[in-house]
Coordinates of C-alpha atoms in Angstrom, one line a residue:
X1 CA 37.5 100.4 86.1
X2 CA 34.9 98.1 88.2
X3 CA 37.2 97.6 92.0
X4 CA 37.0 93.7 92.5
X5 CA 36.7 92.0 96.0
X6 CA 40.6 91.2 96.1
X7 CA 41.0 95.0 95.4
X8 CA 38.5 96.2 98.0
X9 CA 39.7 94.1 100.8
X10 CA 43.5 95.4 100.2
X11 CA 41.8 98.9 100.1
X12 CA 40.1 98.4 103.9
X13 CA 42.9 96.7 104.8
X14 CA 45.4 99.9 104.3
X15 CA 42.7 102.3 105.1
X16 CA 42.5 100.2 109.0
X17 CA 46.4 100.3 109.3
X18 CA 46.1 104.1 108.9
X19 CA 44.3 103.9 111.3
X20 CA 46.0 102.3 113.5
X21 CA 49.3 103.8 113.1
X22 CA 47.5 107.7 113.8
X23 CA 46.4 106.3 116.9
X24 CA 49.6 105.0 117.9
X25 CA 51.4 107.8 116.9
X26 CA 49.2 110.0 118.9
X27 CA 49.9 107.9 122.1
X28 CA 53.6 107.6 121.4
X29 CA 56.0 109.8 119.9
X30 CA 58.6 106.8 119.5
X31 CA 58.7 105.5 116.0
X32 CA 59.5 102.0 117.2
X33 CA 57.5 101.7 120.0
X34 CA 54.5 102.4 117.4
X35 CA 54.9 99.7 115.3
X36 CA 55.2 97.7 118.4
X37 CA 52.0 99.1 119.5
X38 CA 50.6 98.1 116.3
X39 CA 51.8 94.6 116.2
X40 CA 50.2 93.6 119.8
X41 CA 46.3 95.3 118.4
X42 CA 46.3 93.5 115.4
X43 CA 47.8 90.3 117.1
X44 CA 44.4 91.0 119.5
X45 CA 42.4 91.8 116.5
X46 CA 42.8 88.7 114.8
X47 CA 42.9 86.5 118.1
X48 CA 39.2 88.6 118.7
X49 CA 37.9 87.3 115.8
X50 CA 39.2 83.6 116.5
X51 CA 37.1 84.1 119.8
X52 CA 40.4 82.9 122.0
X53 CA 41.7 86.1 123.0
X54 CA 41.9 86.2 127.0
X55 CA 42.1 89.7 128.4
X56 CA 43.0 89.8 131.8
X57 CA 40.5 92.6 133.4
X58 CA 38.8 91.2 136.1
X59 CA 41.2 92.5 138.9
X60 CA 40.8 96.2 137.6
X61 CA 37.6 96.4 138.6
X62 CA 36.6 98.2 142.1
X63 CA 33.7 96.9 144.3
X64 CA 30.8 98.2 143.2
X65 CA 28.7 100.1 146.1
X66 CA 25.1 101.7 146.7
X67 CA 25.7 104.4 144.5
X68 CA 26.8 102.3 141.4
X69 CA 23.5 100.7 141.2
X70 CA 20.5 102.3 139.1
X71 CA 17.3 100.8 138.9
X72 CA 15.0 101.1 136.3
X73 CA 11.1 100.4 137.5
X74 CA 8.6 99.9 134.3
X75 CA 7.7 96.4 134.3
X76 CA 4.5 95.3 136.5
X77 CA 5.9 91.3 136.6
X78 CA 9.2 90.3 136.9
X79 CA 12.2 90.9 134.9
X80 CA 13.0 87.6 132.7
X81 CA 15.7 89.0 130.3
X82 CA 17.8 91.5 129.8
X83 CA 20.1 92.9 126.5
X84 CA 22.4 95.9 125.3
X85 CA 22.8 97.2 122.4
X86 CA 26.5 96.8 121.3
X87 CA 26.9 100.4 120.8
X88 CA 25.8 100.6 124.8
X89 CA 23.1 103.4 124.2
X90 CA 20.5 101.2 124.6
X91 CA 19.1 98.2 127.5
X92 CA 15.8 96.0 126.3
X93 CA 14.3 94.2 128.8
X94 CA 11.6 91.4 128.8
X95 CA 9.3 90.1 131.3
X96 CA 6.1 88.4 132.6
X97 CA 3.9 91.3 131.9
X98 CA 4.5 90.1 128.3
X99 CA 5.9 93.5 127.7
X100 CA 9.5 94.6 126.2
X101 CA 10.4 98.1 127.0
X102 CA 13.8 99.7 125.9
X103 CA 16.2 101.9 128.0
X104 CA 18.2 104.4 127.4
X105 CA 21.8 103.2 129.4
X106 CA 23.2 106.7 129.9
X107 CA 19.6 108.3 131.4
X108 CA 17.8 105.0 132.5
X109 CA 14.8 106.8 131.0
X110 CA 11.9 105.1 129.2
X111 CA 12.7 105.3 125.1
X112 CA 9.9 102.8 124.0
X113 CA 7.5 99.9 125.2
X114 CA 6.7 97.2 122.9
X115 CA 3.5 96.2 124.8
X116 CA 1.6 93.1 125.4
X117 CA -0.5 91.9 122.8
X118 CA -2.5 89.3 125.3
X119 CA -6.2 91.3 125.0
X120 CA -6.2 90.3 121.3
X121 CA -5.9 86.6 121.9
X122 CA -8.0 84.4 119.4
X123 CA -7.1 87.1 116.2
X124 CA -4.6 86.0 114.0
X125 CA -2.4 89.4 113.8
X126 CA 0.1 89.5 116.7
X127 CA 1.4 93.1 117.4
X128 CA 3.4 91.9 120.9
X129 CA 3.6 89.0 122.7
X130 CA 1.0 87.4 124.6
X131 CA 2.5 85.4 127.2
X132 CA 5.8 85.5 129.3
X133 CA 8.8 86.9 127.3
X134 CA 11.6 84.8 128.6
X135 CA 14.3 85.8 125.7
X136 CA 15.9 88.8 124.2
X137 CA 18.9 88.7 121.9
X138 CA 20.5 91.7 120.0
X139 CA 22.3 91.2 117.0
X140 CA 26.0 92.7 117.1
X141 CA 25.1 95.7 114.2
X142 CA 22.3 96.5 116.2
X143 CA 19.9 95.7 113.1
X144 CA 17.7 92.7 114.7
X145 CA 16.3 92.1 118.3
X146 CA 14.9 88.5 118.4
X147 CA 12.6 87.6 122.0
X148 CA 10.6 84.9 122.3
X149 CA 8.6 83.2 124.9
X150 CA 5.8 80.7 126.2
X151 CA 3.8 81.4 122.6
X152 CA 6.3 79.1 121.2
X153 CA 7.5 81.7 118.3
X154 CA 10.5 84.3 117.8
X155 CA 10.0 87.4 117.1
X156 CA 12.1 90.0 115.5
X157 CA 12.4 93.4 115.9
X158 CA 14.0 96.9 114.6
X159 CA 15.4 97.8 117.7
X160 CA 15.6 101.5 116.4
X161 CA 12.0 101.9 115.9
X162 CA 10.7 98.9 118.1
X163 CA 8.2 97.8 114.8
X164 CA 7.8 94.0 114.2
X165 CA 9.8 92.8 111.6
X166 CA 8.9 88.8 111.1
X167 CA 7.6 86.0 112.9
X168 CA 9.8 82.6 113.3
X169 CA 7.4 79.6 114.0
X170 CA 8.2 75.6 114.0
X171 CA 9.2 75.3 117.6
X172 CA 6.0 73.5 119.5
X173 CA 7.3 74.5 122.7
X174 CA 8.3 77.9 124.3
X175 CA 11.4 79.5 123.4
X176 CA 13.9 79.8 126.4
X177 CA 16.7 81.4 124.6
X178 CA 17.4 83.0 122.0
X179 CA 21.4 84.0 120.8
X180 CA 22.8 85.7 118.1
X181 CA 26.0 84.2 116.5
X182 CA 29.0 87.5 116.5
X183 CA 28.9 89.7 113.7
X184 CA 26.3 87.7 111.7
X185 CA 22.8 87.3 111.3
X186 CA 22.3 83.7 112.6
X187 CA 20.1 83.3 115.2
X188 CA 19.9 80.4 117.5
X189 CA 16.5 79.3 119.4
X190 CA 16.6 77.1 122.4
X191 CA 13.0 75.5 123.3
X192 CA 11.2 73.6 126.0
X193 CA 10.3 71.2 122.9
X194 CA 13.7 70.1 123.3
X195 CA 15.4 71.1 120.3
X196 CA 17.5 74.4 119.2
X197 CA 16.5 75.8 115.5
X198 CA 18.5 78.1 113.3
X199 CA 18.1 80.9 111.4
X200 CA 19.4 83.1 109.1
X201 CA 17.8 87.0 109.4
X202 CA 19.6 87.7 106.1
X203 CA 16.8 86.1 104.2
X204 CA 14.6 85.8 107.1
X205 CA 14.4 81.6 106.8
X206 CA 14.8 78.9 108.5
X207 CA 18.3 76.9 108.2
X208 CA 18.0 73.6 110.4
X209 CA 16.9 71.9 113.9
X210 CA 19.7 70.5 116.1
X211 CA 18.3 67.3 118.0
X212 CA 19.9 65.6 121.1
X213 CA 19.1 66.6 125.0
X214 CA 16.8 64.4 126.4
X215 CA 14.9 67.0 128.8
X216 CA 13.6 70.6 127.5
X217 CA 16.3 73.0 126.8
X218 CA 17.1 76.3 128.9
X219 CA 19.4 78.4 127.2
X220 CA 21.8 79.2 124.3
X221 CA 24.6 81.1 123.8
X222 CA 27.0 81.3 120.9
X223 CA 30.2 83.6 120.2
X224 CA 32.0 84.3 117.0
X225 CA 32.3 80.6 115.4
X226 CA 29.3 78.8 113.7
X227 CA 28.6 77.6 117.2
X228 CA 25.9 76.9 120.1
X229 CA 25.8 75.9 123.6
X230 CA 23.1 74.9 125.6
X231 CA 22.1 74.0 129.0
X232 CA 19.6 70.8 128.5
X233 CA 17.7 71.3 131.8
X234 CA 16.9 67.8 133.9
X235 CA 19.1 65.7 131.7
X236 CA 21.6 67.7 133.4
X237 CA 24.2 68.2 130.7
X238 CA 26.2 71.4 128.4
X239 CA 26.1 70.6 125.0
X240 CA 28.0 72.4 122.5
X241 CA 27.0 72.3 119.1
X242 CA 29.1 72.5 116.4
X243 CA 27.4 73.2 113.2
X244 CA 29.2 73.2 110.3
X245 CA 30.6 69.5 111.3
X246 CA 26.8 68.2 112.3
X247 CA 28.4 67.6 115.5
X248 CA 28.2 68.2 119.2
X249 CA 29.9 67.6 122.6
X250 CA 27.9 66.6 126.0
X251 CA 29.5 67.8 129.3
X252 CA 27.8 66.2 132.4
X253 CA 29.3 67.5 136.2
X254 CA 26.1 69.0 138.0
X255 CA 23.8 66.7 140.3
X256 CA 20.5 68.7 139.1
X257 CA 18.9 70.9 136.4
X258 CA 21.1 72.9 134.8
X259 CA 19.5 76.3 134.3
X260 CA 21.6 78.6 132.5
X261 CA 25.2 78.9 130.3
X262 CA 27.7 81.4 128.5
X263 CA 30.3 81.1 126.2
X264 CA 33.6 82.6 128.0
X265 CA 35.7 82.3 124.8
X266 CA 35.4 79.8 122.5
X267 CA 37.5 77.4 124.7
X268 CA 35.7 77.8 127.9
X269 CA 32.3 78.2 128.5
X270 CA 30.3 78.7 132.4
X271 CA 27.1 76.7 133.6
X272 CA 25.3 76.9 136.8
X273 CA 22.4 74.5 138.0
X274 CA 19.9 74.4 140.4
X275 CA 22.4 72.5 142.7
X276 CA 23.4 75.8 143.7
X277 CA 27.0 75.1 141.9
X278 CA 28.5 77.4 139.2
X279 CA 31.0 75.1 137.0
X280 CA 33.8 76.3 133.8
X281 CA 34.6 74.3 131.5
X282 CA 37.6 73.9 128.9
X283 CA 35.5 72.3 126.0
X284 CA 38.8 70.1 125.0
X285 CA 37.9 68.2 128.7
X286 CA 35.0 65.7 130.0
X287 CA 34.8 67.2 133.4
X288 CA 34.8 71.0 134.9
X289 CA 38.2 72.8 135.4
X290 CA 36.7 74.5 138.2
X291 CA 33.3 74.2 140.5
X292 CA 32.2 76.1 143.5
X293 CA 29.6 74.3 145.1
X294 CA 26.7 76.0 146.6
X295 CA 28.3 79.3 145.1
X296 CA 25.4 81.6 146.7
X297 CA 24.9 79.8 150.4
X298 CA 25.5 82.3 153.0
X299 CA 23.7 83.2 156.2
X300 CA 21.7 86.1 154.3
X301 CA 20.0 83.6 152.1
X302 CA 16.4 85.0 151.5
X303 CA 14.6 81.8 150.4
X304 CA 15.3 78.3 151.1
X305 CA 17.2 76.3 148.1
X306 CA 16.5 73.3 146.7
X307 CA 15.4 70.4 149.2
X308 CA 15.2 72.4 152.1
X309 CA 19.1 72.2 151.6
X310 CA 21.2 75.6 151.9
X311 CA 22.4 75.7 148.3
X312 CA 20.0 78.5 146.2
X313 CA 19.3 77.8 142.7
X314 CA 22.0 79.7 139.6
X315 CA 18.9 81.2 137.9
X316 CA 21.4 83.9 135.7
X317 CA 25.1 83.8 135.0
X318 CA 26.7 86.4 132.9
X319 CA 30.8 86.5 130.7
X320 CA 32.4 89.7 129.8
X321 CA 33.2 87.9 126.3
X322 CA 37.1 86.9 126.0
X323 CA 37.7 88.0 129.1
X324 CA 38.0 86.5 133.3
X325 CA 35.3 88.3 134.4
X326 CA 32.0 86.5 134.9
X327 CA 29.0 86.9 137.1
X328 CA 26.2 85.3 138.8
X329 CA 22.9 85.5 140.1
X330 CA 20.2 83.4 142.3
X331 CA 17.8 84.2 145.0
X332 CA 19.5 85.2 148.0
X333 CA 20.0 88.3 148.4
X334 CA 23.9 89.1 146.5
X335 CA 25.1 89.1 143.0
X336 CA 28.4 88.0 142.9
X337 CA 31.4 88.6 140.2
X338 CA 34.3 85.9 140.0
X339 CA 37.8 85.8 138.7
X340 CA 39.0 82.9 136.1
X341 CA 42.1 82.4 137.7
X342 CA 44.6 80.2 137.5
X343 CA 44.9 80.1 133.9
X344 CA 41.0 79.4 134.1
X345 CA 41.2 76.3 136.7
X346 CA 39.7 78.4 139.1
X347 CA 36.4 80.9 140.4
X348 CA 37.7 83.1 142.5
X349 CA 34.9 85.3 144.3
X350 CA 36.2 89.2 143.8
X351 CA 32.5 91.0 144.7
X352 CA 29.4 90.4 146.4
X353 CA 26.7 93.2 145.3
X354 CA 23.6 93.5 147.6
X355 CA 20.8 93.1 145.2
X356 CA 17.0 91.3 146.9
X357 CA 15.0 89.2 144.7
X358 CA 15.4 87.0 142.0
X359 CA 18.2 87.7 139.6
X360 CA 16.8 86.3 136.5
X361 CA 19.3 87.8 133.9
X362 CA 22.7 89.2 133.5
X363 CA 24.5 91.2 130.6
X364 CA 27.7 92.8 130.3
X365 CA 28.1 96.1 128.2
X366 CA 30.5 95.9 125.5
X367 CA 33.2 97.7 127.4
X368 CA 32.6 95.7 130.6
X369 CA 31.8 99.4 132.4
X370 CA 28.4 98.3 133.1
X371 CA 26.7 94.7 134.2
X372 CA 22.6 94.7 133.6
X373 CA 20.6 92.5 136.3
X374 CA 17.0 91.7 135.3
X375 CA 15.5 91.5 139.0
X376 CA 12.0 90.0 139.9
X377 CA 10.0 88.6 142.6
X378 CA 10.1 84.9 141.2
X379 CA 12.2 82.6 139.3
X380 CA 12.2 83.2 135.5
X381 CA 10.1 80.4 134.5
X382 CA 7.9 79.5 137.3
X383 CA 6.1 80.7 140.6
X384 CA 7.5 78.3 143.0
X385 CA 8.6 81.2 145.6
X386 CA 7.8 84.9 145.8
X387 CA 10.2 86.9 147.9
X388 CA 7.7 89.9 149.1
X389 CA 10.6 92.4 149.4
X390 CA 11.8 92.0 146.2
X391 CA 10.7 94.5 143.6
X392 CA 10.2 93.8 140.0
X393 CA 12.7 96.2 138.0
X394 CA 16.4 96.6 136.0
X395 CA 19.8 97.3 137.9
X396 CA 22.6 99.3 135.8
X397 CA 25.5 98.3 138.2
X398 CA 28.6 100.8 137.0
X399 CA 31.6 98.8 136.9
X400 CA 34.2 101.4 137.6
X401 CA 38.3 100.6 137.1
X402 CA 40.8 101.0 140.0
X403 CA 42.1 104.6 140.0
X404 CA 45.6 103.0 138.9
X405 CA 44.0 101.2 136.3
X406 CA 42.1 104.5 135.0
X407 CA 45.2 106.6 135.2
X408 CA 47.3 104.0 133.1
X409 CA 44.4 104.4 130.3

């Protein structure tokens, strides 16, 4: 007898609660408390999948020193974008050498280089790119990587064996993000042409163009529901895109470009701007719950920000997803991590890590126990400074947890 989908689901569903109760049971030997146990993860599990779970883990975190940092040296330009693999064995990173070269995260050894296909300008088959990369984007399975770049296509990629899988054209500007949507094969595409394309890599097609900033778009990110945000550049607003309902919401608060964005959970959602301020949102308000103006001013600044005025550029931020840790990054000198606090009214600065150059890109691992920095000697998407003692490579920055924290687990 053929099992039908009702009959298939209810089988997962028992075979999961097995699962759950041997791993409870293994931690407790109290009958009760097990069930209790059992209650609160699938109380998180289906919050997860809402995207509005809020853990609380920023405060567990130590502050990370010398020895946590790892750098990774293989790219000759700098360090544009960085991605992990949700699994957490592997680290891609793009740059301006027009090269994407994968890491291993446990060795921080070489695995594979997708190289630069620039020499065969002119012909029409494109192994690589052949300009900047400026976006990577790994889907949660670990089945697609989508970059693109100033050749105004994305590319996808088996990230297992590093071979070109299709070719995405229609945007006619270059691509300055790229996000996948959680556990799914829709892709976004943010583009200088002003626009931000989807795509579905189930049947490798295109699905529809979302129309609205003013100014050329400079990231994407997206979480678990069908949606997109974006940071629209010199019109200086967020948008958030929702697509099912053809809709989307415009968030103005910064007093220049804004630069970069992520998704916090699906209710709040970070932005920092070349006004040197790092902003959260609550997507249910108009104006930021919190701001910290000129977020990365200090007396170690490396280059001078915007105007002469002592306020560097936000050129990366980075969530832990569903969580109140976030990061960011700029030119002088520190990477800093911040707190949500407050019942996410507030940025509270936990950690300052030394880090020179241009921080260009930051990723969390899955777990949170590692943050990836994409480092170079100029801004991401132009040459307007070049800090000389900056170097051109990948920081693995260990996040380690309190020894409290580590003893409870």
């Amino acid at each position: 007898e053929e099992e039908t989908a009702q009959d298939k689901r209810l089988r997962l569903a028992k075979r999961y609660l097995e699962k759950l109760e041997e791993e409870e049971r293994e931690k407790l030997d109290d009958e009760e408390s097990a069930r209790d146990a059992i209650a609160h993860r699938l109380q998180e599990d289906v919050l997860e999948q809402a995207g509005r779970l809020q853990r609380k883990v920023a405060d567990q975190f130590e502050s990370p020193c010398e020895e946590d940092i790892r750098w990774l040296r293989g790219h000759s330009q700098p360090i544009t974008c960085v991605a992990v693999s949700s699994d957490e064995r592997f680290i891609f990173s793009g740059s301006k050498d027009c090269s994407i070269i994968k890491w291993s995260l446990e060795t921080g050894r070489k695995v594979a280089v997708i190289k630069s296909d620039r020499h065969n300008k002119g012909k029409e088959d494109i192994n690589g790119h052949r300009h900047h990369v400026l976006a990577l984007a790994i889907s949660s399975d670990g089945k697609f990587l989508a970059s693109g770049g100033l050749e105004n296509i994305v590319m996808i990629w088996n990230p297992e064996t590093c071979d070109l899988l299709h070719i995405f054209r229609g945007h006619r500007g270059a691509i300055s993000g790229v996000a996948f949507r959680k556990n799914s094969h829709t892709l976004f595409s943010s583009s200088l042409d002003r626009s931000v394309k989807v795509w579905s890599l189930d049947e490798m097609a295109y699905v529809e163009t979302l129309f609205g900033h003013q100014d050329p778009i400079m990231a994407v990110d997206s979480l678990v529901r069908d949606r997109a945000l974006t940071a629209g550049g010199t019109d200086r607003t967020v948008r958030l895109w929702k697509v099912p309902e053809e809709s989307h919401l415009i968030f103005r608060g910064h007093s220049a470009s804004i630069d970069c964005c992520k998704m916090v959970n699906e209710q709040y959602m970070l932005a920092g701007s070349q006004d040197g301020a790092i902003s959260l949102w609550n997507i249910a308000k108009k104006k930021p719950s919190a701001k910290v103006p000129q977020a990365h001013s200090s007396s170690e600044v490396l280059c001078p920000g915007i105007d002469g005025r002592d306020s560097p550029w936000i050129s990366a931020i980075g969530a832990l997803p569903l969580t109140d840790l976030v990061a960011s990054g700029s030119m002088d000198g520190r990477l800093k991590l911040w707190k949500c606090a407050d019942n996410f009214t507030k940025l509270e600065l936990l950690h300052s890590i030394p880090i020179v150059g241009f921080i260009n890109a930051l990723a969390f691992s899955s777990s949170g126990d590692h943050l990836i920095a994409g480092v170079g000697q100029e801004h991401r998407l132009g040459r307007w400074w070049a800090l000389k003692g900056a170097k051109n490579r990948v920081a693995i920055i260990r996040l380690k947890k309190k020894q409290k924290e580590q003893e409870e687990r």
